PDB file of C-alpha atoms in Angstrom:
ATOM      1  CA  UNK R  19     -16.178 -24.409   2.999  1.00 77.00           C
ATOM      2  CA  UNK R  20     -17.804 -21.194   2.263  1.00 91.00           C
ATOM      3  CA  UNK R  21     -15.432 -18.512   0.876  1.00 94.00           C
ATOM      4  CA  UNK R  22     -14.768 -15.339   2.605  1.00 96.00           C
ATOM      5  CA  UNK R  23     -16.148 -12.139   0.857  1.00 96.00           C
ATOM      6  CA  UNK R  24     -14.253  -9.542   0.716  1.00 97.00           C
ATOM      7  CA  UNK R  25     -14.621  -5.257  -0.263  1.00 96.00           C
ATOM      8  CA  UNK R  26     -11.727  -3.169  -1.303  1.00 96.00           C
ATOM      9  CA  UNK R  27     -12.496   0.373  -0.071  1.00 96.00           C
ATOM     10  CA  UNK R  28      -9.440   2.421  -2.225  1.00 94.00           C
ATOM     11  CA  UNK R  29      -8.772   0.742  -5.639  1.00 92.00           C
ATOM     12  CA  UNK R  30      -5.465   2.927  -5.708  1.00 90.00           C
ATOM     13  CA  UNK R  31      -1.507   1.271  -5.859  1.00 88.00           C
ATOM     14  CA  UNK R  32      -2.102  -0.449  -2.370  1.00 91.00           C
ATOM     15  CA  UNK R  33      -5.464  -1.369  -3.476  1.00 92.00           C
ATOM     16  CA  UNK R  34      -5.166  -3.199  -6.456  1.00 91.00           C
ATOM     17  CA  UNK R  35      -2.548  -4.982  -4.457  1.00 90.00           C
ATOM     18  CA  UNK R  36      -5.158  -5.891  -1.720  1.00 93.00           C
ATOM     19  CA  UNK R  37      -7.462  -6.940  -5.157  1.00 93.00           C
ATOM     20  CA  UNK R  38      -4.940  -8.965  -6.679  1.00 91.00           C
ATOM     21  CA  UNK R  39      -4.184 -11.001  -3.147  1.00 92.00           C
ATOM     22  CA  UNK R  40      -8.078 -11.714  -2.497  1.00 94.00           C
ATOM     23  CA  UNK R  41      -8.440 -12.854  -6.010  1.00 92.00           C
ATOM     24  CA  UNK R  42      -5.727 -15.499  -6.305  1.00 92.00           C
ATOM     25  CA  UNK R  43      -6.117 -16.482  -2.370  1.00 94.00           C
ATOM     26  CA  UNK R  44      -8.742 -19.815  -3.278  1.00 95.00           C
ATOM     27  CA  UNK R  45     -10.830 -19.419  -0.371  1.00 96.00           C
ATOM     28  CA  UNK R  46     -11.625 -15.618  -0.458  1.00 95.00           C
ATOM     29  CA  UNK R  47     -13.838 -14.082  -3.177  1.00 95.00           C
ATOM     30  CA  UNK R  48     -13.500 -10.253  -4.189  1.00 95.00           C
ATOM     31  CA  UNK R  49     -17.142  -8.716  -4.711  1.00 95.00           C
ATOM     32  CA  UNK R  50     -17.069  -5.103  -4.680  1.00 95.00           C
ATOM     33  CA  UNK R  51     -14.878  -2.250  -4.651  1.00 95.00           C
ATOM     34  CA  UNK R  52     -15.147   1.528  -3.934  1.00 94.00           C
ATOM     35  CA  UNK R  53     -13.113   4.505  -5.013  1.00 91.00           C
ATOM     36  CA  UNK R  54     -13.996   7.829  -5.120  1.00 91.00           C
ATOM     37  CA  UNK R  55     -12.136   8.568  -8.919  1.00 85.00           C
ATOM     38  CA  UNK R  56     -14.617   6.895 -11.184  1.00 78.00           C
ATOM     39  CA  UNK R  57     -11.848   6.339 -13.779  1.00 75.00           C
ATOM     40  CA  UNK R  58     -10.830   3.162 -11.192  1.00 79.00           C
ATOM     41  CA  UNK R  59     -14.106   1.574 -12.562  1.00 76.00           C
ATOM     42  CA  UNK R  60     -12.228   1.231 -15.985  1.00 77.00           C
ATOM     43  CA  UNK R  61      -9.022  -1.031 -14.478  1.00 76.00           C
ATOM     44  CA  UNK R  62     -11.656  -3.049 -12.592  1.00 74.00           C
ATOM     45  CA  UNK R  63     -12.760  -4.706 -15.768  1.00 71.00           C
ATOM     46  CA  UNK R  64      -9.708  -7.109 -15.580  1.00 73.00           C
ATOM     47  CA  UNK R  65     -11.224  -8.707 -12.623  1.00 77.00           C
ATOM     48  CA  UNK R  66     -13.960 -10.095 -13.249  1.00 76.00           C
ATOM     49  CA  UNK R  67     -17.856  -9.119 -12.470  1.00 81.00           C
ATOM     50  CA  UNK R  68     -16.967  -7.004  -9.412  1.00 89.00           C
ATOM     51  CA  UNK R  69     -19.306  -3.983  -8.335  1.00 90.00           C
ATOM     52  CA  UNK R  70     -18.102  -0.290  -8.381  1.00 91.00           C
ATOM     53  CA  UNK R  71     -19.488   2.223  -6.074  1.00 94.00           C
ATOM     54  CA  UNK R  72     -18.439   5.415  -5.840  1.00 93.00           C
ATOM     55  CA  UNK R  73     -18.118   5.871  -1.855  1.00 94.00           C
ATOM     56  CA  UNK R  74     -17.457   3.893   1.174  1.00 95.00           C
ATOM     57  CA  UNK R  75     -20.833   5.027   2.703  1.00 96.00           C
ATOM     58  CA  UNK R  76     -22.663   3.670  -0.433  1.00 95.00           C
ATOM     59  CA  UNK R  77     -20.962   0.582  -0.553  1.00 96.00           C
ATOM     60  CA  UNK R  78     -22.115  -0.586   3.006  1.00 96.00           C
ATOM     61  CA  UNK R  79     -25.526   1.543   2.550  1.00 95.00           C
ATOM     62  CA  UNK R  80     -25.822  -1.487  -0.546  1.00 94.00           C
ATOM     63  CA  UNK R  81     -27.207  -5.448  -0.837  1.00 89.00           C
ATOM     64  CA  UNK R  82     -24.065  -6.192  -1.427  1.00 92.00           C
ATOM     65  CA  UNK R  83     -23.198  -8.923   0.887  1.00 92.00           C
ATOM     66  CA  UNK R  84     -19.626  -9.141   2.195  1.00 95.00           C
ATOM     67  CA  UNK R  85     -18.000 -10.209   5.115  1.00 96.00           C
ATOM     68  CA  UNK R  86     -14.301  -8.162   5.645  1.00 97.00           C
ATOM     69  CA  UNK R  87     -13.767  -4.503   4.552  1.00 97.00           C
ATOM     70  CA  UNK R  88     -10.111  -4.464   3.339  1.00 97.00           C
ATOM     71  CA  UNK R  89      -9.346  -0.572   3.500  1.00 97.00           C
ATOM     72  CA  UNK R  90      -6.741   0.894   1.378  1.00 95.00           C
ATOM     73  CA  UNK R  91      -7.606   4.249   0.997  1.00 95.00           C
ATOM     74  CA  UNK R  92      -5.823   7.545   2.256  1.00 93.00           C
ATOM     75  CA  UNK R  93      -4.214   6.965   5.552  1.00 92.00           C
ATOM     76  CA  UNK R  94      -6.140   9.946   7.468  1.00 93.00           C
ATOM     77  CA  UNK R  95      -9.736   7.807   6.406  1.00 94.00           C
ATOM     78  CA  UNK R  96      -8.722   5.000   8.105  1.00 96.00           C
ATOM     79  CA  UNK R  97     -10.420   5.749  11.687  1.00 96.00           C
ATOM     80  CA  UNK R  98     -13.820   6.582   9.875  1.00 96.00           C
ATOM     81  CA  UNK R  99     -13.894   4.004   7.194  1.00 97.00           C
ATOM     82  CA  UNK R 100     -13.182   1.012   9.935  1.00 97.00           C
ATOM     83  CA  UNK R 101     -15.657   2.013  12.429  1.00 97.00           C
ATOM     84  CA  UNK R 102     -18.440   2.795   9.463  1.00 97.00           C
ATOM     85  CA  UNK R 103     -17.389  -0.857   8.489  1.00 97.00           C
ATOM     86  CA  UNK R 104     -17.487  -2.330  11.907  1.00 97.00           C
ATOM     87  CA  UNK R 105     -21.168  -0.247  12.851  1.00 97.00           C
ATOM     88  CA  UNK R 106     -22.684  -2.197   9.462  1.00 96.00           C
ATOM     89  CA  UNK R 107     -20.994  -5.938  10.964  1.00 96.00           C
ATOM     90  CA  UNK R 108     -18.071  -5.859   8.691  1.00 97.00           C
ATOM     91  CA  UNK R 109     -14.758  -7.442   9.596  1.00 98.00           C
ATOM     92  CA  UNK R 110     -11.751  -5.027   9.049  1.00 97.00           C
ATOM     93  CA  UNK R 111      -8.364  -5.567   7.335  1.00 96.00           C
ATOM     94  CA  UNK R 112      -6.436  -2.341   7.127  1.00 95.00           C
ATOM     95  CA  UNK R 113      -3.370  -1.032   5.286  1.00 92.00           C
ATOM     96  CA  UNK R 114      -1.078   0.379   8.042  1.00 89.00           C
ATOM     97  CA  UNK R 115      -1.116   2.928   9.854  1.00 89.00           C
ATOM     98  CA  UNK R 116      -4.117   1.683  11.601  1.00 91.00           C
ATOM     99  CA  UNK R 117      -4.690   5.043  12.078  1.00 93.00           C
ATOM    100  CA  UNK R 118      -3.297   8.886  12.569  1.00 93.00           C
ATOM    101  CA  UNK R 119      -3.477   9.067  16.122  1.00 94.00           C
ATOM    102  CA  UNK R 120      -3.377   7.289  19.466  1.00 95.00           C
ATOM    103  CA  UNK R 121      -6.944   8.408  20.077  1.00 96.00           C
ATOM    104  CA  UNK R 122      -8.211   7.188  16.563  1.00 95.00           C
ATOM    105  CA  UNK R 123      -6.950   3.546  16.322  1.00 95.00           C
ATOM    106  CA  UNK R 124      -8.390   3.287  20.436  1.00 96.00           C
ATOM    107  CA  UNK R 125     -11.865   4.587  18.830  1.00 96.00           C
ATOM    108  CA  UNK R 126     -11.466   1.690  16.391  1.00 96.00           C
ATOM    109  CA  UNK R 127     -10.387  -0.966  18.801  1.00 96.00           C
ATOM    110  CA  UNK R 128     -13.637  -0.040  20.880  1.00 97.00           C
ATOM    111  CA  UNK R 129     -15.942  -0.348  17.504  1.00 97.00           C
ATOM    112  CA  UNK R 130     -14.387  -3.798  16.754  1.00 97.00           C
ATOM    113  CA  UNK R 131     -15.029  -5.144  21.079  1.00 97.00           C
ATOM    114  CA  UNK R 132     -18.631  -3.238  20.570  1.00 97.00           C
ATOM    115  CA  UNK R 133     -19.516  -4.933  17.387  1.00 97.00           C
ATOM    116  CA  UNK R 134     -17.587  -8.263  18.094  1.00 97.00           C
ATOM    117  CA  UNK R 135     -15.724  -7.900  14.631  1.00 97.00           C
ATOM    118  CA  UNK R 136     -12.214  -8.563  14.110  1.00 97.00           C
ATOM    119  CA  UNK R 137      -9.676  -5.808  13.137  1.00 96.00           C
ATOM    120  CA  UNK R 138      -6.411  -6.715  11.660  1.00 95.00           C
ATOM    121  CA  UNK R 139      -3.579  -4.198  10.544  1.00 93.00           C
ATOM    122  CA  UNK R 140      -1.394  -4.973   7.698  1.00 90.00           C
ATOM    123  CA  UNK R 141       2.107  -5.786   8.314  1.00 80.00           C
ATOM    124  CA  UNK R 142       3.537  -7.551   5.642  1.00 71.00           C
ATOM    125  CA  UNK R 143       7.234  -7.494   6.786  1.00 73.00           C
ATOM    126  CA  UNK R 144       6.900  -8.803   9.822  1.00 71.00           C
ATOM    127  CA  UNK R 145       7.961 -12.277   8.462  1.00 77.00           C
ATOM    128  CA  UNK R 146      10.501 -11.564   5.642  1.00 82.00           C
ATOM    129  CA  UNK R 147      13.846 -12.625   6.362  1.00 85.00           C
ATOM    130  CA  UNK R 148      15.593  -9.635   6.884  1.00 82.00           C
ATOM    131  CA  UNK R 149      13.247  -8.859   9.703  1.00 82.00           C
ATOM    132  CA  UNK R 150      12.850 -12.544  11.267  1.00 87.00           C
ATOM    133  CA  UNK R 151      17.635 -12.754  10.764  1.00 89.00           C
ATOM    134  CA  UNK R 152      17.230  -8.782  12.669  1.00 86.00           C
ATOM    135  CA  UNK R 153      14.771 -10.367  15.793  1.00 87.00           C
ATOM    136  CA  UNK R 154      17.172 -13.554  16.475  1.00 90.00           C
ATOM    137  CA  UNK R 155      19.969 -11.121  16.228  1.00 88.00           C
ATOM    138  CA  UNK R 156      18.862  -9.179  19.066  1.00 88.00           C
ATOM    139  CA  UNK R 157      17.033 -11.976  20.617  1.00 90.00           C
ATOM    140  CA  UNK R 158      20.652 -13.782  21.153  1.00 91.00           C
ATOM    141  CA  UNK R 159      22.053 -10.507  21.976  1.00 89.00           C
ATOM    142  CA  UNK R 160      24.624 -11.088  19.140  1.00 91.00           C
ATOM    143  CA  UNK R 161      25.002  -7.415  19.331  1.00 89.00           C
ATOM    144  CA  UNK R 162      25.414  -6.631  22.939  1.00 89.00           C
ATOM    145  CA  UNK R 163      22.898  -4.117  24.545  1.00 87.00           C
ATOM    146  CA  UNK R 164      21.424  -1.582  21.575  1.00 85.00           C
ATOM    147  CA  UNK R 165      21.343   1.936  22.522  1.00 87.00           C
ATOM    148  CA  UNK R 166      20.304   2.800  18.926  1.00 86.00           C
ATOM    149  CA  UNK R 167      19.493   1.888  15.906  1.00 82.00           C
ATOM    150  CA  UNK R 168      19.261   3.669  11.777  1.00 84.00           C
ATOM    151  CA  UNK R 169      17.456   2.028   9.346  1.00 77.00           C
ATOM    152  CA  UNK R 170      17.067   2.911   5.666  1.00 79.00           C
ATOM    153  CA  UNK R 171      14.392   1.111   3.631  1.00 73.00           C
ATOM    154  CA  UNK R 172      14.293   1.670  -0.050  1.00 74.00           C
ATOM    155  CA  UNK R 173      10.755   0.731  -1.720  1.00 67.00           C
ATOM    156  CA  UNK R 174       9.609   1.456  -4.921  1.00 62.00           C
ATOM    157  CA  UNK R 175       6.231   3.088  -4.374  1.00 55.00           C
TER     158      UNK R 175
END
């Protein structure tokens, strides 16, 4: 089976996370990664022969053959970096929000049905526990009916 080939657009916190999951996933295979601070080349070293470029646009402007665009970089480039990755036949894997607006993430939904490329939005806590315990919970109605719900979530960012 071939392995899927994947670019990191961002190589910030969320980034190197994205890096770090396509490199130890057996069946995927990191090849390039773009960030607009060239000091990011210098922590990219730890991975392995992986190209740099300095921009998104250069990146799929490149030979460099890849098939999924993992985006990680500010949230309000989102809308423009997916549909630049879906016009050049890239599948798209997106740190959430999909995008700043209603209008935006619609403009990317019609790139990805226009280009017949996938888009998928992270969600990573969709499945932990606490979440999967909260959705039986209401599910059973445990609870009764829920007018409203609080939540506090404290990450370390």
């Amino acid at each position: 089976m071939e392995k899927i080939r994947f670019a990191v657009a961002g190589f910030g916190h969320i980034g190197k996370r994205h890096a770090a999951m396509i490199t130890e996933n057996p069946e995927c295979e990191l090849v390039a990664i773009c960030d607009v601070n060239p000091l990011q080349k210098e922590a990219l070293a730890a991975l392995g022969n992986i190209v740099f470029y300095p921009s998104v646009d250069q990146l799929l402007n490149s030979n460099t053959g890849f098939d999924v665009l993992s985006i990680a970089t500010p949230n309000g480039f989102h809308e423009e970096h997916a549909v630049k990755g879906l016009e050049a036949g890239k599948h798209i894997l997106v740190e959430k929000p999909l995008a700043l607006t209603k209008e935006a993430c619609k403009s990317i939904i019609e790139a990805s049905v226009k280009h017949r490329k996938h888009v998928f939005c992270v969600m990573q806590n969709r499945y932990s526990p606490a979440a999967t315990w909260l959705k039986e919970i209401l599910q059973e109605k445990i609870l009764g009916k829920i007018f409203i719900v609080e939540v506090s979530c404290f990450w370390n960012r």
